[in-house]
Amino acid sequence: MEGEMVLMDEDNKGEIVREALQDTLRTHSGTCLGKTEDSPATNSVCSEMESGDELGCRINAGVGSGERGESSNGCSSGERNIPSKFSDGSGHRKMVNLTTLEDSDLGRQGKTGEDSKRNKAELGRTFQTAVSSHDWALAESLIPLADTQRLNDALCIALDSIWFLSTQQELAGVTRLIEKLIRMGARDFTRAALRTSFLASCVSACRSRTMSLADTVTLMAQRLRERLQECNGDEVLKAEAAAKVQRFTEWALKCIGSHSRGQGSGDRVMHSSAIEIQLQLSAFKTFLDLAGDQLTGKDFTEAFDAACFPLTLFSSAIDPGWASGIAASAMQGLLGMLVEGGADNVNQCFLEAARFGSTELVRILLQIAQRNSLDVDVDLALGFASHYKKIGTMECLVEEGSAVAFLGPLMRAAERGCLQVVQWFVERGCRDMELCLALTAAASSSKVEIANYLLPHVPQHVLSTLSVEIIKAAGERSGGSLKGVAFLLQADFLSNPEATYQTANIIAKSEDEAVTSELRTFLQEYWSEEAFLRGRQFGQNHYLNVVRVIMRGMSPLFLQDLPNQLQVAIAYLPLYKECTDASGVLLSQWLRGQLVEAAWRLSSGIFRSQEQVLICSKEDLLGILESNLPSFLLSNFC
């Protein structure tokens, strides 16, 4: 995809997503809502992210300089308490002491570098604490103390908090705070939009079911590893991308956990009502209105990518039907507003979601495309979903997206030997020619199991009409292995032995350049009329040699004194074994010629002429041979 959060697209599998994490997030490391030791709801939470050229810079809700442990982009588990309007440990509330903050004016002369960093960090932590507790008045009082960088960080903090609003009063407070930040000089709308879109997606995904955040982090990491394994590309770049995306996602989940614990839900994600979600979307719409033309189409496109990306990671954790429930309405509204703003990558995200089996995201994007009269390639998406065996997504694309192009995905599934997908397409209903082409594809790839499944579903009149072309095509694309061709012939794919043998003979004698030399040689040696005649001649010579050995041989065993059945076993047991090992209802002409000759020699007057032997089936001919073999030997072949 063109957006920043896409891990990899189908056309350029070696490109790992780095731009978002390097350009958008590297120099402006994100911040999250947190907690102090005084209040369990406001202890600092953060995750390590990349800052400058180094990984490990932490993200928290501060608005400082970006250095570990002291800035808005860094925090440590041992952060000291902040004078603020919170519990002092005894249950009493106390007013924040702003004296230190007022003295820490970032432009004031005479401050050392360490003092400046410390003051910036304290300002950031205090602002974070105020926003996380919805103390809008305190948060607003800190705005005049911040420089431009801190204002931009504060805008991100304020905007991230909108996905946890629950009352009109909170909506009014955060709206007023965002307006004031922008009025005072906050202008990094791009980073704010990208960050909050990613966070909103994580919030919505976590609300899709009741699960602990610890389990969600584990699931996310596992899904990310699986996703990277499915992709090609440099292993170092893939490892870097995995680390960056995982840290960014962990940051979002920690923010969610902070708010969840603050709302008394412990380590589980709070579910929002329809009214609360409308409040949250209203706040985001206000932000977009305030940003105006400062957000470009490219910004909206990248934010759309950022919003879609987590849902591909969480796809296996999302309950079926989530897209039509309240939990998904926030995502529907968010993505809809991004499209209205100019996001032009709906189809790209749609294909990505189909590829990774994010059925509920596919369902949402279908709805968005329909509401906004956008084109999405449901048939190509069906191809991606079928390639990765995402059956649920395939059903969604057919039932809700009206995908009808079954041929390509069906043939590729047949070539790969994916029986589950082939069965799904057949049960959905395929046209006769689609089934015939899929059968040919399976045979050409020597996928005998698939060919065996498809053969009964192809109408006989289609097979009869195209019999020569089917064998030729299967041989042409075989890549050297003709197991699939042999299966079709042995299975009597025309349900008429004479017609099947005749088809093989036509191709064996053909001088058509479309017939590969390997296929022609194979058919000439084993399946042609000439092969049958050679088989009979071989059988005659074999019979004469056996008679000579028995009658004139100098063996001390005196073979002529053995019972007839043992003599037959000596002569024909290897042929019997070779014929019984051959699968299918037809023998190759080479084996059939030998078996016909053996049956004629052993028939003891059953047949009046050799023509009667020629029309016998494989089972009949083997039956004659079995009747002349010792039963104790036959039991070994049962």
mmCIF file of C-alpha atoms in Angstrom, residues 239-546:
data_model
loop_
_atom_site.group_PDB
_atom_site.id
_atom_site.type_symbol
_atom_site.label_atom_id
_atom_site.label_comp_id
_atom_site.label_asym_id
_atom_site.label_seq_id
_atom_site.Cartn_x
_atom_site.Cartn_y
_atom_site.Cartn_z
ATOM 1 C CA ALA A 239 12.890 -7.753 12.024
ATOM 2 C CA GLU A 240 13.158 -3.977 12.264
ATOM 3 C CA ALA A 241 9.609 -3.526 11.028
ATOM 4 C CA ALA A 242 8.322 -6.104 13.506
ATOM 5 C CA ALA A 243 10.040 -4.351 16.419
ATOM 6 C CA LYS A 244 8.741 -0.928 15.419
ATOM 7 C CA VAL A 245 5.168 -1.986 14.745
ATOM 8 C CA GLN A 246 5.030 -4.079 17.906
ATOM 9 C CA ARG A 247 6.271 -1.214 20.051
ATOM 10 C CA PHE A 248 3.813 1.167 18.489
ATOM 11 C CA THR A 249 0.951 -1.270 19.044
ATOM 12 C CA GLU A 250 2.033 -1.932 22.626
ATOM 13 C CA TRP A 251 2.012 1.825 23.176
ATOM 14 C CA ALA A 252 -1.605 1.957 21.998
ATOM 15 C CA LEU A 253 -2.620 -0.998 24.160
ATOM 16 C CA LYS A 254 -1.001 0.534 27.219
ATOM 17 C CA CYS A 255 -2.921 3.725 26.613
ATOM 18 C CA ILE A 256 -6.112 1.682 26.400
ATOM 19 C CA GLY A 257 -5.189 -0.127 29.607
ATOM 20 C CA SER A 258 -4.613 3.154 31.410
ATOM 21 C CA HIS A 259 -8.068 4.412 30.516
ATOM 22 C CA SER A 260 -9.702 1.074 31.229
ATOM 23 C CA ARG A 261 -8.228 0.951 34.697
ATOM 24 C CA GLY A 262 -9.163 4.571 35.209
ATOM 25 C CA GLN A 263 -12.783 3.687 34.467
ATOM 26 C CA GLY A 264 -12.748 0.835 36.963
ATOM 27 C CA SER A 265 -12.642 -2.049 34.495
ATOM 28 C CA GLY A 266 -9.300 -3.434 35.603
ATOM 29 C CA ASP A 267 -7.297 -4.958 32.773
ATOM 30 C CA ARG A 268 -10.264 -5.256 30.456
ATOM 31 C CA VAL A 269 -11.408 -2.884 27.778
ATOM 32 C CA MET A 270 -14.542 -0.867 28.502
ATOM 33 C CA HIS A 271 -17.333 -1.120 25.965
ATOM 34 C CA SER A 272 -18.850 2.136 24.746
ATOM 35 C CA SER A 273 -22.506 2.728 24.077
ATOM 36 C CA ALA A 274 -23.798 4.052 20.779
ATOM 37 C CA ILE A 275 -24.210 7.501 22.320
ATOM 38 C CA GLU A 276 -20.642 7.534 23.619
ATOM 39 C CA ILE A 277 -19.284 6.518 20.229
ATOM 40 C CA GLN A 278 -21.184 9.376 18.613
ATOM 41 C CA LEU A 279 -19.554 11.748 21.100
ATOM 42 C CA GLN A 280 -16.123 10.396 20.197
ATOM 43 C CA LEU A 281 -16.740 10.743 16.475
ATOM 44 C CA SER A 282 -18.075 14.247 17.013
ATOM 45 C CA ALA A 283 -14.822 15.199 18.718
ATOM 46 C CA PHE A 284 -12.785 13.800 15.817
ATOM 47 C CA LYS A 285 -14.936 15.680 13.322
ATOM 48 C CA THR A 286 -14.308 18.881 15.263
ATOM 49 C CA PHE A 287 -10.573 18.261 15.043
ATOM 50 C CA LEU A 288 -10.795 17.781 11.277
ATOM 51 C CA ASP A 289 -12.788 20.994 10.946
ATOM 52 C CA LEU A 290 -10.223 22.883 13.004
ATOM 53 C CA ALA A 291 -7.364 21.437 10.957
ATOM 54 C CA GLY A 292 -9.056 22.477 7.733
ATOM 55 C CA ASP A 293 -6.786 22.447 4.689
ATOM 56 C CA GLN A 294 -3.746 21.824 6.877
ATOM 57 C CA LEU A 295 -4.491 18.119 6.353
ATOM 58 C CA THR A 296 -3.827 17.017 2.771
ATOM 59 C CA GLY A 297 -5.171 14.070 0.828
ATOM 60 C CA LYS A 298 -1.910 12.267 1.525
ATOM 61 C CA ASP A 299 -2.442 12.799 5.253
ATOM 62 C CA PHE A 300 -5.919 11.307 5.079
ATOM 63 C CA THR A 301 -4.596 8.377 3.036
ATOM 64 C CA GLU A 302 -1.879 7.614 5.590
ATOM 65 C CA ALA A 303 -4.333 7.932 8.461
ATOM 66 C CA PHE A 304 -6.653 5.489 6.672
ATOM 67 C CA ASP A 305 -3.767 3.024 6.420
ATOM 68 C CA ALA A 306 -2.940 3.507 10.082
ATOM 69 C CA ALA A 307 -6.545 2.813 11.055
ATOM 70 C CA CYS A 308 -6.807 -0.358 8.976
ATOM 71 C CA PHE A 309 -3.466 -1.894 9.914
ATOM 72 C CA PRO A 310 -4.216 -3.032 13.510
ATOM 73 C CA LEU A 311 -7.398 -4.770 12.430
ATOM 74 C CA THR A 312 -5.355 -7.113 10.242
ATOM 75 C CA LEU A 313 -3.251 -8.031 13.269
ATOM 76 C CA PHE A 314 -6.313 -8.550 15.472
ATOM 77 C CA SER A 315 -8.362 -10.355 12.817
ATOM 78 C CA SER A 316 -8.251 -13.745 14.544
ATOM 79 C CA ALA A 317 -9.387 -12.204 17.825
ATOM 80 C CA ILE A 318 -12.378 -10.328 16.454
ATOM 81 C CA ASP A 319 -15.745 -11.956 16.940
ATOM 82 C CA PRO A 320 -17.777 -12.786 13.817
ATOM 83 C CA GLY A 321 -20.393 -10.134 13.186
ATOM 84 C CA TRP A 322 -18.344 -7.449 14.895
ATOM 85 C CA ALA A 323 -18.586 -5.157 11.849
ATOM 86 C CA SER A 324 -22.346 -4.846 12.313
ATOM 87 C CA GLY A 325 -22.159 -4.190 16.057
ATOM 88 C CA ILE A 326 -21.680 -1.105 18.188
ATOM 89 C CA ALA A 327 -17.978 -1.790 18.771
ATOM 90 C CA ALA A 328 -17.253 -1.302 15.081
ATOM 91 C CA SER A 329 -19.354 1.826 14.602
ATOM 92 C CA ALA A 330 -16.468 4.032 15.723
ATOM 93 C CA MET A 331 -14.257 2.541 13.028
ATOM 94 C CA GLN A 332 -16.977 2.912 10.428
ATOM 95 C CA GLY A 333 -17.395 6.562 11.323
ATOM 96 C CA LEU A 334 -13.662 7.258 11.490
ATOM 97 C CA LEU A 335 -12.888 5.608 8.158
ATOM 98 C CA GLY A 336 -15.864 7.312 6.572
ATOM 99 C CA MET A 337 -14.602 10.737 7.616
ATOM 100 C CA LEU A 338 -11.110 9.947 6.346
ATOM 101 C CA VAL A 339 -12.546 8.982 2.964
ATOM 102 C CA GLU A 340 -14.553 12.192 2.860
ATOM 103 C CA GLY A 341 -11.349 14.058 3.639
ATOM 104 C CA GLY A 342 -9.546 12.601 0.640
ATOM 105 C CA ALA A 343 -8.207 9.128 1.482
ATOM 106 C CA ASP A 344 -7.842 7.331 -1.847
ATOM 107 C CA ASN A 345 -6.542 3.936 -0.733
ATOM 108 C CA VAL A 346 -9.761 2.156 0.202
ATOM 109 C CA ASN A 347 -9.219 -0.518 -2.449
ATOM 110 C CA GLN A 348 -5.611 -1.091 -1.402
ATOM 111 C CA CYS A 349 -6.568 -1.547 2.248
ATOM 112 C CA PHE A 350 -9.478 -3.717 1.129
ATOM 113 C CA LEU A 351 -7.153 -6.067 -0.754
ATOM 114 C CA GLU A 352 -4.734 -6.153 2.172
ATOM 115 C CA ALA A 353 -7.542 -7.046 4.574
ATOM 116 C CA ALA A 354 -8.711 -9.840 2.273
ATOM 117 C CA ARG A 355 -5.204 -11.201 1.943
ATOM 118 C CA PHE A 356 -4.763 -11.533 5.701
ATOM 119 C CA GLY A 357 -8.279 -12.753 6.404
ATOM 120 C CA SER A 358 -9.545 -9.727 8.312
ATOM 121 C CA THR A 359 -13.135 -10.520 7.426
ATOM 122 C CA GLU A 360 -14.739 -7.868 9.597
ATOM 123 C CA LEU A 361 -12.526 -5.139 8.154
ATOM 124 C CA VAL A 362 -13.396 -6.375 4.666
ATOM 125 C CA ARG A 363 -17.047 -6.072 5.608
ATOM 126 C CA ILE A 364 -16.579 -2.516 6.882
ATOM 127 C CA LEU A 365 -14.644 -1.431 3.808
ATOM 128 C CA LEU A 366 -17.324 -2.906 1.561
ATOM 129 C CA GLN A 367 -19.903 -0.793 3.357
ATOM 130 C CA ILE A 368 -17.761 2.336 3.114
ATOM 131 C CA ALA A 369 -17.159 1.756 -0.598
ATOM 132 C CA GLN A 370 -20.875 1.324 -1.222
ATOM 133 C CA ARG A 371 -21.829 4.450 0.739
ATOM 134 C CA ASN A 372 -19.221 6.556 -1.042
ATOM 135 C CA SER A 373 -19.702 5.006 -4.508
ATOM 136 C CA LEU A 374 -16.109 3.761 -4.575
ATOM 137 C CA ASP A 375 -14.840 0.840 -6.625
ATOM 138 C CA VAL A 376 -13.216 -2.044 -4.801
ATOM 139 C CA ASP A 377 -11.892 -5.087 -6.636
ATOM 140 C CA VAL A 378 -13.850 -7.872 -4.962
ATOM 141 C CA ASP A 379 -12.697 -10.450 -7.513
ATOM 142 C CA LEU A 380 -9.014 -9.722 -6.926
ATOM 143 C CA ALA A 381 -9.686 -9.745 -3.192
ATOM 144 C CA LEU A 382 -11.269 -13.175 -3.587
ATOM 145 C CA GLY A 383 -8.064 -14.315 -5.268
ATOM 146 C CA PHE A 384 -5.972 -13.093 -2.346
ATOM 147 C CA ALA A 385 -8.273 -14.621 0.272
ATOM 148 C CA SER A 386 -8.382 -17.990 -1.504
ATOM 149 C CA HIS A 387 -4.605 -18.060 -1.953
ATOM 150 C CA TYR A 388 -4.152 -17.776 1.808
ATOM 151 C CA LYS A 389 -7.109 -20.070 2.554
ATOM 152 C CA LYS A 390 -9.196 -17.414 4.338
ATOM 153 C CA ILE A 391 -12.516 -19.190 3.959
ATOM 154 C CA GLY A 392 -14.531 -16.775 6.105
ATOM 155 C CA THR A 393 -13.292 -13.836 4.059
ATOM 156 C CA MET A 394 -14.105 -15.672 0.837
ATOM 157 C CA GLU A 395 -17.675 -16.177 1.997
ATOM 158 C CA CYS A 396 -17.996 -12.497 2.853
ATOM 159 C CA LEU A 397 -16.667 -11.418 -0.549
ATOM 160 C CA VAL A 398 -19.103 -13.669 -2.404
ATOM 161 C CA GLU A 399 -22.174 -13.084 -0.261
ATOM 162 C CA GLU A 400 -21.759 -9.388 0.485
ATOM 163 C CA GLY A 401 -19.343 -8.237 -2.203
ATOM 164 C CA SER A 402 -20.905 -10.231 -5.060
ATOM 165 C CA ALA A 403 -17.549 -11.631 -6.198
ATOM 166 C CA VAL A 404 -18.111 -13.956 -9.158
ATOM 167 C CA ALA A 405 -14.673 -14.560 -10.691
ATOM 168 C CA PHE A 406 -14.116 -18.125 -9.494
ATOM 169 C CA LEU A 407 -11.944 -19.422 -12.343
ATOM 170 C CA GLY A 408 -8.583 -17.878 -11.447
ATOM 171 C CA PRO A 409 -8.708 -18.648 -7.709
ATOM 172 C CA LEU A 410 -10.089 -22.134 -8.383
ATOM 173 C CA MET A 411 -7.325 -23.007 -10.848
ATOM 174 C CA ARG A 412 -4.585 -21.685 -8.552
ATOM 175 C CA ALA A 413 -6.005 -23.672 -5.640
ATOM 176 C CA ALA A 414 -6.060 -26.785 -7.824
ATOM 177 C CA GLU A 415 -2.468 -26.217 -8.933
ATOM 178 C CA ARG A 416 -1.331 -25.815 -5.320
ATOM 179 C CA GLY A 417 -3.278 -28.835 -4.154
ATOM 180 C CA CYS A 418 -5.455 -26.905 -1.706
ATOM 181 C CA LEU A 419 -8.426 -29.257 -1.408
ATOM 182 C CA GLN A 420 -10.242 -27.121 1.165
ATOM 183 C CA VAL A 421 -10.446 -24.141 -1.174
ATOM 184 C CA VAL A 422 -11.286 -26.273 -4.227
ATOM 185 C CA GLN A 423 -14.137 -27.915 -2.344
ATOM 186 C CA TRP A 424 -15.439 -24.515 -1.267
ATOM 187 C CA PHE A 425 -15.593 -23.252 -4.854
ATOM 188 C CA VAL A 426 -17.208 -26.446 -6.139
ATOM 189 C CA GLU A 427 -19.845 -26.365 -3.426
ATOM 190 C CA ARG A 428 -20.522 -22.705 -4.225
ATOM 191 C CA GLY A 429 -21.254 -23.643 -7.797
ATOM 192 C CA CYS A 430 -18.803 -23.467 -10.692
ATOM 193 C CA ARG A 431 -19.441 -23.524 -14.411
ATOM 194 C CA ASP A 432 -18.594 -26.655 -16.386
ATOM 195 C CA MET A 433 -15.605 -25.109 -18.109
ATOM 196 C CA GLU A 434 -14.242 -23.776 -14.812
ATOM 197 C CA LEU A 435 -14.313 -27.294 -13.392
ATOM 198 C CA CYS A 436 -12.683 -28.709 -16.518
ATOM 199 C CA LEU A 437 -9.876 -26.149 -16.444
ATOM 200 C CA ALA A 438 -9.339 -26.739 -12.735
ATOM 201 C CA LEU A 439 -9.089 -30.472 -13.400
ATOM 202 C CA THR A 440 -6.487 -29.798 -16.084
ATOM 203 C CA ALA A 441 -4.561 -27.523 -13.716
ATOM 204 C CA ALA A 442 -4.531 -30.192 -11.014
ATOM 205 C CA ALA A 443 -3.373 -32.859 -13.452
ATOM 206 C CA SER A 444 -0.620 -30.643 -14.853
ATOM 207 C CA SER A 445 0.677 -30.062 -11.319
ATOM 208 C CA SER A 446 0.418 -33.769 -10.451
ATOM 209 C CA LYS A 447 -2.084 -32.978 -7.670
ATOM 210 C CA VAL A 448 -3.752 -36.366 -7.897
ATOM 211 C CA GLU A 449 -5.965 -35.852 -4.841
ATOM 212 C CA ILE A 450 -7.442 -32.686 -6.341
ATOM 213 C CA ALA A 451 -7.886 -34.282 -9.756
ATOM 214 C CA ASN A 452 -9.602 -37.267 -8.170
ATOM 215 C CA TYR A 453 -12.025 -34.926 -6.385
ATOM 216 C CA LEU A 454 -12.772 -32.790 -9.453
ATOM 217 C CA LEU A 455 -13.132 -35.544 -12.061
ATOM 218 C CA PRO A 456 -16.670 -36.675 -11.044
ATOM 219 C CA HIS A 457 -17.865 -33.042 -11.099
ATOM 220 C CA VAL A 458 -16.913 -32.406 -14.726
ATOM 221 C CA PRO A 459 -19.724 -33.388 -17.137
ATOM 222 C CA GLN A 460 -18.849 -36.257 -19.476
ATOM 223 C CA HIS A 461 -19.798 -34.358 -22.606
ATOM 224 C CA VAL A 462 -17.223 -31.693 -21.718
ATOM 225 C CA LEU A 463 -14.534 -34.300 -21.116
ATOM 226 C CA SER A 464 -15.344 -36.110 -24.346
ATOM 227 C CA THR A 465 -15.255 -32.953 -26.422
ATOM 228 C CA LEU A 466 -11.988 -31.700 -24.944
ATOM 229 C CA SER A 467 -10.278 -34.993 -24.129
ATOM 230 C CA VAL A 468 -7.273 -34.506 -26.404
ATOM 231 C CA GLU A 469 -6.804 -30.886 -25.353
ATOM 232 C CA ILE A 470 -7.020 -31.793 -21.661
ATOM 233 C CA ILE A 471 -4.231 -34.381 -21.930
ATOM 234 C CA LYS A 472 -2.098 -32.100 -24.108
ATOM 235 C CA ALA A 473 -2.505 -29.140 -21.747
ATOM 236 C CA ALA A 474 -1.803 -31.268 -18.682
ATOM 237 C CA GLY A 475 1.381 -32.559 -20.286
ATOM 238 C CA GLU A 476 2.484 -29.160 -21.556
ATOM 239 C CA ARG A 477 2.373 -27.580 -18.096
ATOM 240 C CA SER A 478 3.554 -30.629 -16.171
ATOM 241 C CA GLY A 479 7.078 -29.434 -15.510
ATOM 242 C CA GLY A 480 8.478 -32.908 -16.119
ATOM 243 C CA SER A 481 6.155 -34.976 -13.929
ATOM 244 C CA LEU A 482 3.381 -36.792 -15.776
ATOM 245 C CA LYS A 483 1.703 -38.321 -12.729
ATOM 246 C CA GLY A 484 -1.395 -36.235 -13.361
ATOM 247 C CA VAL A 485 -1.661 -37.418 -16.980
ATOM 248 C CA ALA A 486 -1.209 -41.019 -15.884
ATOM 249 C CA PHE A 487 -3.933 -40.572 -13.269
ATOM 250 C CA LEU A 488 -6.472 -39.317 -15.826
ATOM 251 C CA LEU A 489 -5.784 -42.255 -18.125
ATOM 252 C CA GLN A 490 -5.766 -44.859 -15.352
ATOM 253 C CA ALA A 491 -8.998 -43.386 -13.963
ATOM 254 C CA ASP A 492 -10.606 -43.798 -17.421
ATOM 255 C CA PHE A 493 -11.478 -40.110 -17.364
ATOM 256 C CA LEU A 494 -13.826 -40.536 -20.354
ATOM 257 C CA SER A 495 -15.683 -43.402 -18.641
ATOM 258 C CA ASN A 496 -15.084 -45.430 -21.810
ATOM 259 C CA PRO A 497 -11.902 -47.523 -21.962
ATOM 260 C CA GLU A 498 -11.813 -47.618 -25.728
ATOM 261 C CA ALA A 499 -12.207 -43.822 -25.992
ATOM 262 C CA THR A 500 -9.607 -43.185 -23.292
ATOM 263 C CA TYR A 501 -7.039 -45.467 -24.966
ATOM 264 C CA GLN A 502 -7.850 -43.896 -28.323
ATOM 265 C CA THR A 503 -7.241 -40.386 -26.951
ATOM 266 C CA ALA A 504 -3.816 -41.397 -25.672
ATOM 267 C CA ASN A 505 -2.981 -43.053 -28.979
ATOM 268 C CA ILE A 506 -3.986 -39.967 -30.998
ATOM 269 C CA ILE A 507 -1.625 -37.774 -29.003
ATOM 270 C CA ALA A 508 1.171 -40.355 -29.119
ATOM 271 C CA LYS A 509 1.017 -40.382 -32.908
ATOM 272 C CA SER A 510 0.460 -36.633 -33.252
ATOM 273 C CA GLU A 511 3.083 -34.428 -34.828
ATOM 274 C CA ASP A 512 1.550 -31.304 -33.323
ATOM 275 C CA GLU A 513 4.268 -29.032 -31.976
ATOM 276 C CA ALA A 514 2.020 -28.258 -29.012
ATOM 277 C CA VAL A 515 2.625 -31.796 -27.746
ATOM 278 C CA THR A 516 5.772 -31.839 -25.642
ATOM 279 C CA SER A 517 8.409 -34.437 -26.379
ATOM 280 C CA GLU A 518 8.152 -35.780 -22.831
ATOM 281 C CA LEU A 519 4.397 -36.348 -23.146
ATOM 282 C CA ARG A 520 4.701 -37.919 -26.602
ATOM 283 C CA THR A 521 7.445 -40.294 -25.457
ATOM 284 C CA PHE A 522 5.520 -41.249 -22.320
ATOM 285 C CA LEU A 523 2.367 -42.067 -24.271
ATOM 286 C CA GLN A 524 4.249 -43.934 -26.990
ATOM 287 C CA GLU A 525 6.016 -46.151 -24.469
ATOM 288 C CA TYR A 526 3.072 -46.945 -22.222
ATOM 289 C CA TRP A 527 -0.331 -45.896 -23.621
ATOM 290 C CA SER A 528 -0.250 -46.249 -27.408
ATOM 291 C CA GLU A 529 -1.502 -49.127 -29.549
ATOM 292 C CA GLU A 530 2.112 -49.817 -30.371
ATOM 293 C CA ALA A 531 2.819 -50.164 -26.643
ATOM 294 C CA PHE A 532 0.011 -52.738 -26.394
ATOM 295 C CA LEU A 533 1.473 -54.780 -29.227
ATOM 296 C CA ARG A 534 4.915 -54.623 -27.693
ATOM 297 C CA GLY A 535 3.416 -55.750 -24.406
ATOM 298 C CA ARG A 536 1.799 -58.776 -26.039
ATOM 299 C CA GLN A 537 5.038 -59.676 -27.801
ATOM 300 C CA PHE A 538 6.913 -59.390 -24.537
ATOM 301 C CA GLY A 539 4.316 -61.678 -22.947
ATOM 302 C CA GLN A 540 4.695 -64.268 -25.671
ATOM 303 C CA ASN A 541 8.478 -64.280 -25.345
ATOM 304 C CA HIS A 542 8.182 -64.517 -21.589
ATOM 305 C CA TYR A 543 5.870 -67.518 -21.874
ATOM 306 C CA LEU A 544 8.239 -69.330 -24.199
ATOM 307 C CA ASN A 545 11.190 -68.667 -21.921
ATOM 308 C CA VAL A 546 9.306 -70.016 -18.900
#
